[in-house]
CSV table of C-alpha atoms in Angstrom, one decimal:
chain,number,residue,atom,x,y,z
A,1106,MET,CA,-2.7,28.0,8.2
A,1107,THR,CA,0.4,30.0,9.0
A,1108,SER,CA,1.7,32.2,6.0
A,1109,MET,CA,4.9,31.4,7.3
A,1110,THR,CA,7.2,30.4,4.3
A,1111,PHE,CA,9.4,27.3,5.1
A,1112,ALA,CA,12.6,28.1,3.1
A,1113,ARG,CA,16.1,25.8,2.6
A,1114,ARG,CA,18.9,27.3,2.0
A,1115,SER,CA,20.0,27.4,-2.0
A,1116,THR,CA,22.1,29.0,-4.7
A,1117,ALA,CA,20.7,30.5,-7.9
A,1118,ASP,CA,22.0,30.5,-11.0
A,1119,ASP,CA,22.7,32.8,-13.6
A,1120,ALA,CA,19.0,33.2,-14.6
A,1121,GLY,CA,18.3,34.2,-11.0
A,1122,VAL,CA,16.0,30.5,-10.4
A,1123,PRO,CA,17.2,28.6,-7.5
A,1124,ALA,CA,19.2,25.7,-7.5
A,1125,ARG,CA,18.3,22.8,-5.4
A,1126,ALA,CA,21.5,21.6,-3.4
A,1127,PRO,CA,22.0,18.1,-3.1
A,1128,ILE,CA,20.6,16.2,-0.4
A,1129,ASP,CA,22.7,14.4,2.0
A,1130,ARG,CA,20.9,11.1,2.5
A,1131,LYS,CA,21.4,11.1,6.5
A,1132,ALA,CA,20.8,14.8,7.0
A,1133,ASP,CA,17.2,16.2,6.8
A,1134,ASP,CA,15.5,19.6,5.5
A,1135,LYS,CA,13.9,20.3,8.9
A,1136,ALA,CA,12.1,23.2,7.1
A,1137,MET,CA,10.4,21.1,4.9
A,1138,LEU,CA,9.8,18.8,8.3
A,1139,ARG,CA,8.2,21.7,10.4
A,1140,ALA,CA,6.5,22.5,7.6
A,1141,ALA,CA,4.6,19.5,7.1
A,1142,ALA,CA,4.3,19.1,10.8
A,1143,GLU,CA,2.9,22.8,11.9
A,1144,LEU,CA,0.3,22.3,8.3
A,1145,THR,CA,-1.0,19.8,9.0
A,1146,ARG,CA,-1.9,19.8,12.7
A,1147,ASP,CA,-5.3,20.5,12.6
A,1148,LEU,CA,-5.8,17.7,9.5
A,1149,HIS,CA,-5.5,14.4,11.7
A,1150,THR,CA,-8.6,13.6,12.4
A,1151,PRO,CA,-10.4,10.9,10.2
A,1152,ASN,CA,-14.2,12.3,8.8
A,1153,PRO,CA,-15.9,8.5,9.6
A,1154,THR,CA,-18.9,9.5,7.2
A,1155,ILE,CA,-15.8,9.3,4.7
A,1156,TYR,CA,-14.3,6.0,5.9
A,1157,TRP,CA,-17.8,4.4,5.8
A,1158,VAL,CA,-19.7,5.6,2.8
A,1159,ASP,CA,-15.8,5.6,0.3
A,1160,PHE,CA,-15.6,2.0,1.5
A,1161,LEU,CA,-19.5,0.6,1.4
A,1162,ALA,CA,-19.8,2.2,-2.1
A,1163,SER,CA,-16.4,0.6,-3.1
A,1164,ALA,CA,-17.5,-3.0,-1.7
A,1165,VAL,CA,-21.0,-2.6,-2.9
A,1166,THR,CA,-20.2,-1.6,-6.4
A,1167,GLY,CA,-17.4,-4.5,-6.4
A,1168,TYR,CA,-19.3,-7.2,-5.3
A,1169,ALA,CA,-22.2,-6.4,-7.9
A,1170,ALA,CA,-19.8,-5.8,-10.4
A,1171,LEU,CA,-18.5,-9.4,-9.8
A,1172,ALA,CA,-21.8,-10.9,-9.6
A,1173,VAL,CA,-22.6,-9.5,-13.3
A,1174,ALA,CA,-19.4,-10.2,-14.5
A,1175,MET,CA,-19.5,-14.5,-12.8
A,1176,LEU,CA,-23.3,-14.5,-14.2
A,1177,TRP,CA,-23.8,-13.1,-17.2
A,1178,VAL,CA,-22.2,-13.8,-20.8
A,1179,SER,CA,-22.3,-10.9,-22.9
A,1180,PRO,CA,-19.9,-8.3,-23.9
A,1181,TRP,CA,-21.0,-6.4,-20.3
A,1182,ALA,CA,-19.4,-9.2,-18.6
A,1183,ILE,CA,-16.2,-7.7,-19.0
A,1184,LEU,CA,-17.1,-4.1,-18.5
A,1185,ALA,CA,-18.4,-5.7,-15.3
A,1186,GLY,CA,-15.2,-7.5,-14.6
A,1187,ALA,CA,-12.9,-4.3,-14.9
A,1188,VAL,CA,-15.2,-2.0,-13.1
A,1189,ALA,CA,-15.2,-4.9,-10.1
A,1190,ALA,CA,-11.5,-5.0,-10.3
A,1191,LEU,CA,-11.1,-1.3,-9.8
A,1192,ALA,CA,-13.5,-1.7,-7.1
A,1193,LEU,CA,-12.9,-4.4,-5.0
A,1194,TYR,CA,-8.8,-2.8,-5.7
A,1195,ARG,CA,-10.0,0.7,-3.7
A,1196,ALA,CA,-12.4,-1.4,-1.4
A,1197,GLY,CA,-9.1,-3.3,0.0
A,1198,SER,CA,-7.1,-0.6,-0.3
A,1199,PHE,CA,-8.8,0.9,3.1
A,1200,ILE,CA,-6.5,-2.0,4.6
A,1201,HIS,CA,-3.5,0.1,4.9
A,1202,GLU,CA,-5.7,2.9,6.7
A,1203,ILE,CA,-6.6,0.7,9.4
A,1204,THR,CA,-3.0,0.3,10.3
A,1205,HIS,CA,-2.6,3.5,10.9
A,1206,MET,CA,-5.6,4.9,12.8
A,1207,LYS,CA,-6.6,4.3,16.4
A,1208,PRO,CA,-10.2,1.8,16.4
A,1209,SER,CA,-11.6,4.5,18.2
A,1210,ALA,CA,-10.8,7.2,15.5
A,1211,VAL,CA,-13.3,5.2,13.1
A,1212,PRO,CA,-15.7,3.3,15.4
A,1213,GLY,CA,-16.1,-0.3,14.0
A,1214,PHE,CA,-14.1,0.4,10.7
A,1215,ARG,CA,-11.6,-2.7,11.4
A,1216,LEU,CA,-14.5,-5.2,12.4
A,1217,GLY,CA,-16.3,-3.9,9.2
A,1218,TRP,CA,-13.8,-3.4,6.9
A,1219,ASN,CA,-12.8,-7.4,8.0
A,1220,LEU,CA,-16.5,-8.5,7.6
A,1221,LEU,CA,-17.3,-7.3,4.8
A,1222,PHE,CA,-13.9,-7.1,2.6
A,1223,GLY,CA,-11.2,-9.5,4.7
A,1224,ILE,CA,-12.6,-12.2,4.7
A,1225,PRO,CA,-14.5,-13.0,2.0
A,1226,MET,CA,-11.1,-11.6,0.1
A,1227,MET,CA,-8.9,-13.5,2.4
A,1228,VAL,CA,-6.7,-10.6,3.1
A,1229,PRO,CA,-7.8,-9.9,7.2
A,1230,SER,CA,-6.2,-7.2,8.1
A,1231,PHE,CA,-3.5,-8.8,10.3
A,1232,MET,CA,-1.7,-9.7,7.3
A,1233,TYR,CA,-1.1,-5.7,7.2
A,1234,GLU,CA,-1.1,-4.7,11.0
A,1235,GLY,CA,1.8,-5.0,13.0
A,1236,VAL,CA,3.6,-5.0,9.2
A,1237,HIS,CA,3.4,-1.8,7.4
A,1238,THR,CA,4.3,0.4,10.6
A,1239,ILE,CA,8.1,-1.3,10.2
A,1240,HIS,CA,8.1,0.4,6.5
A,1241,HIS,CA,7.5,3.8,8.2
A,1242,THR,CA,10.6,3.2,10.9
A,1243,ARG,CA,13.0,5.8,10.6
A,1244,THR,CA,16.1,3.3,11.2
A,1245,ARG,CA,14.6,0.0,9.1
A,1246,TYR,CA,13.0,1.9,5.8
A,1247,GLY,CA,14.9,0.6,2.7
A,1248,THR,CA,17.0,-2.3,4.9
A,1249,VAL,CA,16.7,-6.0,4.9
A,1250,GLU,CA,14.1,-5.5,8.0
A,1251,ASP,CA,12.0,-3.4,5.8
A,1252,PRO,CA,9.2,-6.0,4.6
A,1253,GLU,CA,8.1,-3.8,1.9
A,1254,TYR,CA,11.1,-1.9,0.0
A,1255,LEU,CA,13.6,-4.2,-2.6
A,1256,PRO,CA,15.8,-2.0,-4.2
A,1257,LEU,CA,14.3,-2.9,-8.3
A,1258,ALA,CA,16.2,0.3,-9.4
A,1259,LEU,CA,19.1,-1.7,-8.6
A,1260,MET,CA,18.4,-5.3,-9.5
A,1261,LYS,CA,18.4,-7.0,-13.2
A,1262,PRO,CA,15.9,-6.1,-16.0
A,1263,TRP,CA,14.3,-9.2,-15.6
A,1264,THR,CA,13.3,-8.5,-11.4
A,1265,LEU,CA,10.7,-6.2,-12.8
A,1266,PRO,CA,8.5,-8.0,-14.9
A,1267,LEU,CA,8.9,-11.5,-12.2
A,1268,PHE,CA,8.0,-8.8,-9.8
A,1269,VAL,CA,4.5,-8.0,-11.5
A,1270,LEU,CA,3.5,-11.1,-12.6
A,1271,THR,CA,3.8,-12.7,-9.4
A,1272,ALA,CA,0.6,-10.7,-8.1
A,1273,LEU,CA,-1.1,-12.7,-10.7
A,1274,LEU,CA,-0.8,-15.7,-8.7
A,1275,ALA,CA,-1.5,-14.2,-5.5
A,1276,PRO,CA,-5.5,-15.0,-5.4
A,1277,ILE,CA,-4.5,-18.9,-5.6
A,1278,ALA,CA,-2.1,-18.4,-3.0
A,1279,LEU,CA,-4.6,-16.7,-0.6
A,1280,VAL,CA,-7.0,-20.2,-1.2
A,1281,VAL,CA,-4.0,-22.2,-0.2
A,1282,ARG,CA,-3.2,-20.6,2.3
A,1283,TYR,CA,-6.6,-20.8,4.3
A,1284,ALA,CA,-8.3,-24.0,2.8
A,1285,VAL,CA,-4.9,-26.3,3.0
A,1286,LEU,CA,-2.2,-24.8,5.6
A,1287,VAL,CA,-3.9,-23.1,8.0
A,1288,PRO,CA,-5.5,-26.5,9.2
A,1289,LEU,CA,-2.1,-28.1,8.2
A,1290,SER,CA,-0.8,-26.2,10.7
A,1291,LEU,CA,-2.7,-27.3,13.4
A,1292,VAL,CA,-1.3,-30.5,13.2
A,1293,ILE,CA,2.5,-29.5,12.1
A,1294,PRO,CA,4.4,-27.2,13.9
A,1295,GLN,CA,7.3,-26.7,11.1
A,1296,VAL,CA,4.1,-25.7,9.2
A,1297,ARG,CA,2.6,-23.3,11.7
A,1298,THR,CA,6.3,-21.7,11.9
A,1299,TRP,CA,6.7,-20.8,8.2
A,1300,LEU,CA,3.2,-19.9,7.7
A,1301,VAL,CA,3.6,-17.2,10.8
A,1302,GLU,CA,7.5,-15.6,9.5
A,1303,GLN,CA,6.9,-16.5,5.8
A,1304,ALA,CA,3.0,-16.4,4.4
A,1305,SER,CA,1.7,-14.1,6.9
A,1306,SER,CA,2.2,-10.6,5.9
A,1307,LEU,CA,1.7,-8.7,2.9
A,1308,ALA,CA,5.4,-7.6,2.2
A,1309,ILE,CA,7.5,-7.8,-0.8
A,1310,ASN,CA,10.8,-8.7,0.8
A,1311,PRO,CA,11.4,-12.4,0.7
A,1312,ALA,CA,14.1,-12.4,3.2
A,1313,PHE,CA,11.4,-10.7,6.1
A,1314,ARG,CA,10.8,-13.0,8.9
A,1315,ARG,CA,7.9,-11.9,10.6
A,1316,ARG,CA,7.9,-12.6,14.3
A,1317,PRO,CA,4.9,-14.4,16.4
A,1318,PRO,CA,2.0,-11.9,17.1
A,1319,GLU,CA,1.4,-11.3,21.3
A,1320,GLY,CA,-0.7,-9.8,23.1
A,1321,GLU,CA,-4.2,-7.7,22.0
A,1322,LEU,CA,-2.7,-8.8,18.1
A,1323,ARG,CA,-2.5,-12.4,18.5
A,1324,THR,CA,-6.1,-12.5,19.8
A,1325,ARG,CA,-7.4,-10.6,16.7
A,1326,TRP,CA,-4.9,-12.6,14.6
A,1327,LEU,CA,-6.4,-16.1,15.8
A,1328,TRP,CA,-10.3,-15.5,15.0
A,1329,LEU,CA,-9.5,-13.6,12.1
A,1330,GLU,CA,-7.5,-16.8,10.4
A,1331,GLY,CA,-9.9,-19.2,12.1
A,1332,ALA,CA,-12.9,-17.0,10.1
A,1333,THR,CA,-10.8,-16.9,6.8
A,1334,SER,CA,-10.2,-20.1,7.1
A,1335,VAL,CA,-13.5,-21.4,7.3
A,1336,TRP,CA,-14.9,-19.0,4.5
A,1337,ALA,CA,-11.8,-20.6,2.0
A,1338,ILE,CA,-12.6,-24.3,3.1
A,1339,ALA,CA,-16.2,-23.4,2.5
A,1340,LEU,CA,-15.5,-21.9,-1.0
A,1341,VAL,CA,-13.5,-25.0,-2.3
A,1342,ALA,CA,-15.9,-27.3,-0.9
A,1343,LEU,CA,-18.8,-25.3,-2.7
A,1344,VAL,CA,-17.0,-25.3,-5.9
A,1345,ALA,CA,-15.4,-29.5,-6.0
A,1346,SER,CA,-19.2,-30.1,-5.4
A,1347,GLY,CA,-20.2,-27.7,-8.2
A,1348,VAL,CA,-22.5,-25.8,-6.3
A,1349,ILE,CA,-20.6,-22.8,-7.7
A,1350,PRO,CA,-19.8,-23.6,-11.4
A,1351,LEU,CA,-16.1,-23.8,-12.4
A,1352,ARG,CA,-16.5,-21.3,-14.9
A,1353,ALA,CA,-17.6,-18.8,-12.2
A,1354,ALA,CA,-14.9,-19.3,-9.6
A,1355,ALA,CA,-12.6,-19.0,-12.6
A,1356,ILE,CA,-13.7,-15.1,-13.2
A,1357,PHE,CA,-13.4,-14.2,-9.5
A,1358,LEU,CA,-10.2,-15.3,-9.3
A,1359,GLY,CA,-9.6,-14.1,-12.7
A,1360,ILE,CA,-10.9,-10.6,-11.9
A,1361,TYR,CA,-9.2,-11.1,-8.0
A,1362,ALA,CA,-5.9,-11.2,-10.3
A,1363,VAL,CA,-6.5,-8.2,-11.8
A,1364,SER,CA,-7.1,-6.6,-9.0
A,1365,THR,CA,-3.9,-7.8,-7.3
A,1366,LEU,CA,-1.9,-6.5,-10.3
A,1367,LEU,CA,-3.0,-3.2,-10.2
A,1368,ASN,CA,-2.3,-2.8,-6.5
A,1369,GLN,CA,1.4,-4.6,-8.0
A,1370,ILE,CA,1.7,-1.9,-10.9
A,1371,ARG,CA,0.8,1.1,-8.1
A,1372,THR,CA,3.5,-0.7,-6.0
A,1373,LEU,CA,5.9,-0.8,-8.5
A,1374,VAL,CA,6.0,3.0,-8.3
A,1375,ALA,CA,5.3,3.8,-5.2
A,1376,HIS,CA,9.5,4.7,-4.2
A,1377,LEU,CA,11.8,5.0,-6.6
A,1378,TRP,CA,13.7,2.1,-5.1
A,1379,GLU,CA,17.2,3.2,-4.9
A,1380,ASN,CA,18.7,2.1,-1.3
A,1381,GLU,CA,21.4,-0.2,-1.1
A,1382,GLY,CA,20.0,-0.9,2.0
A,1383,GLU,CA,21.6,1.7,4.4
A,1384,PRO,CA,19.4,3.7,7.3
A,1385,MET,CA,18.3,6.7,5.6
A,1386,SER,CA,16.8,10.3,6.9
A,1387,VAL,CA,13.2,11.4,6.8
A,1388,THR,CA,14.0,12.9,4.2
A,1389,ALA,CA,16.0,11.0,2.0
A,1390,GLN,CA,12.8,8.9,3.0
A,1391,TYR,CA,10.8,11.2,1.4
A,1392,LEU,CA,12.6,11.7,-1.9
A,1393,ASP,CA,12.7,7.7,-2.3
A,1394,SER,CA,9.0,7.7,-2.3
A,1395,VAL,CA,6.6,8.9,-5.4
A,1396,ASN,CA,3.9,11.6,-5.0
A,1397,VAL,CA,1.5,12.0,-8.2
A,1398,PRO,CA,-0.5,14.7,-7.7
A,1399,PRO,CA,-3.1,17.1,-9.9
A,1400,PRO,CA,-3.3,17.3,-12.9
A,1401,SER,CA,-2.7,13.9,-13.2
A,1402,TYR,CA,-6.1,11.8,-12.4
A,1403,LEU,CA,-5.6,8.8,-13.5
A,1404,PRO,CA,-4.0,7.8,-9.9
A,1405,PHE,CA,-7.8,8.3,-8.3
A,1406,LEU,CA,-7.9,4.7,-10.1
A,1407,TRP,CA,-4.7,3.1,-9.8
A,1408,ALA,CA,-3.5,4.7,-6.6
A,1409,PRO,CA,-7.3,5.2,-4.6
A,1410,VAL,CA,-8.1,6.2,-0.9
A,1411,GLY,CA,-4.5,8.5,-0.6
A,1412,LEU,CA,-1.7,6.0,-2.7
A,1413,ARG,CA,-0.9,8.9,-5.0
A,1414,TYR,CA,0.3,11.0,-2.2
A,1415,HIS,CA,2.3,8.3,-1.3
A,1416,ALA,CA,5.3,10.4,-0.4
A,1417,LEU,CA,4.2,12.6,1.7
A,1418,HIS,CA,2.1,9.9,3.7
A,1419,HIS,CA,5.8,9.2,5.0
A,1420,LEU,CA,6.8,12.8,6.3
A,1421,VAL,CA,3.0,12.6,8.3
A,1422,PRO,CA,1.9,9.0,8.7
A,1423,SER,CA,-1.2,9.6,10.7
A,1424,VAL,CA,-2.7,12.4,8.7
A,1425,PRO,CA,-5.9,10.3,7.0
A,1426,TYR,CA,-6.4,9.9,3.4
A,1427,HIS,CA,-9.2,12.1,2.6
A,1428,ALA,CA,-6.8,14.8,4.0
A,1429,LEU,CA,-3.6,14.5,2.1
A,1430,GLY,CA,-4.9,16.1,-1.0
A,1431,GLU,CA,-5.8,19.6,1.5
A,1432,ALA,CA,-1.9,19.1,2.9
A,1433,HIS,CA,-0.3,18.6,-0.3
A,1434,ARG,CA,-1.8,22.1,-1.2
A,1435,ARG,CA,-0.7,23.8,1.9
A,1436,LEU,CA,2.8,22.7,1.3
A,1437,VAL,CA,2.7,23.6,-2.3
A,1438,ALA,CA,1.6,26.8,-1.5
A,1439,THR,CA,4.4,27.3,1.4
A,1440,LEU,CA,7.5,25.9,0.8
A,1441,ASP,CA,10.3,27.8,-1.1
A,1442,THR,CA,10.7,26.4,-4.8
A,1443,ALA,CA,13.7,25.4,-3.6
A,1444,SER,CA,12.3,23.3,-1.5
A,1445,PRO,CA,12.7,19.2,-1.5
A,1446,TYR,CA,9.2,18.9,-1.0
A,1447,HIS,CA,8.9,19.5,-5.1
A,1448,ASP,CA,11.1,16.7,-5.8
A,1449,GLY,CA,9.1,14.2,-4.6
A,1450,ASN,CA,6.2,15.3,-7.4
A,1451,HIS,CA,6.2,13.1,-10.4
A,1452,PRO,CA,3.5,14.1,-13.2
A,1453,GLY,CA,2.4,10.2,-14.3
A,1454,LEU,CA,2.8,6.2,-13.8
A,1455,ALA,CA,4.6,5.9,-17.2
A,1456,PRO,CA,7.7,8.4,-16.8
A,1457,LEU,CA,7.9,6.6,-13.3
A,1458,VAL,CA,7.6,2.7,-14.6
A,1459,ALA,CA,10.3,4.3,-17.8
A,1460,ARG,CA,13.1,5.8,-14.6
A,1461,LEU,CA,12.8,2.0,-13.4
A,1462,VAL,CA,13.6,0.1,-16.5
A,1463,ARG,CA,16.1,2.6,-17.6
A,1464,SER,CA,17.5,1.7,-14.1
A,1465,THR,CA,17.9,-1.8,-14.1
A,1466,THR,CA,19.4,-1.6,-17.7
A,1467,ARG,CA,22.2,0.8,-16.7
A,1468,LEU,CA,25.6,-0.5,-16.6
A,1469,ARG,CA,27.2,-0.7,-13.0
């Protein structure tokens, strides 16, 4: 770790406290970007043990708690359901890591994640691979081409509850996609085109259209989609035949819906959502994103697997989730108090939601 101080030029108020200068949305704070690059140079190597232990512990806990909630009729089933929703949410969040790391960095992890979570929960990794990286493209972030961006802070007040509540329908939508639409797409080309373009991405931008996959991604897409389709059809058949009780299936879908709702709430505060579609500098993208660092510890539950450092992730997307805390500590300790880095740190969920609500209700 270097002992250099990366400061940006600022003015001082009468009390001698540096005043932060306004940030140009098209210009970068080079001192902050240089600090982020130099201070994290030794943090880019994923630790396979951490990945496997964390993921497996989350998945095993989630599935065990899910089984208890589905099979037991007691007050403990409610607690088990809450544990299942949180644990499965954490296990599913590793899809974000998969999109950023080279497969050789953690051998077998992508395959293991898909077999143990992606296929069973009907969210195979191809639904995020090749999509999320667009969100990190400098010229596309916050524009109509960004699959993961909507100017929520500038939209009507009713869009926020609608945005959150639609997540409750995600589990049913996934069942329909894989059990019904995938088989139909084999015989109806128009269904296949729609499925690829508009129903194969974990995206929030309804204007986003995905291009057909090519090369190695196409091969992986096809076998993952086929396996997930077979699994979904089998589940529907088992429920329809009574092998899996309807009550158990409803509990599964309910717990899964709570998990997707948690993710949607986290998405609600992942950014400030204040861009109107113009390309932004990396610094502006950082300031439009959100860190929720310690001393707040609840984000460990609602922003797992490094998502509490979402703004920092936009500065150093190749740093693995388990190293983001150390990267944040280094930057806070090194950067001048006038650095825009400090403006990306927020105290918690409630203030961020309140800010977003106020923005949607403001007269324009």
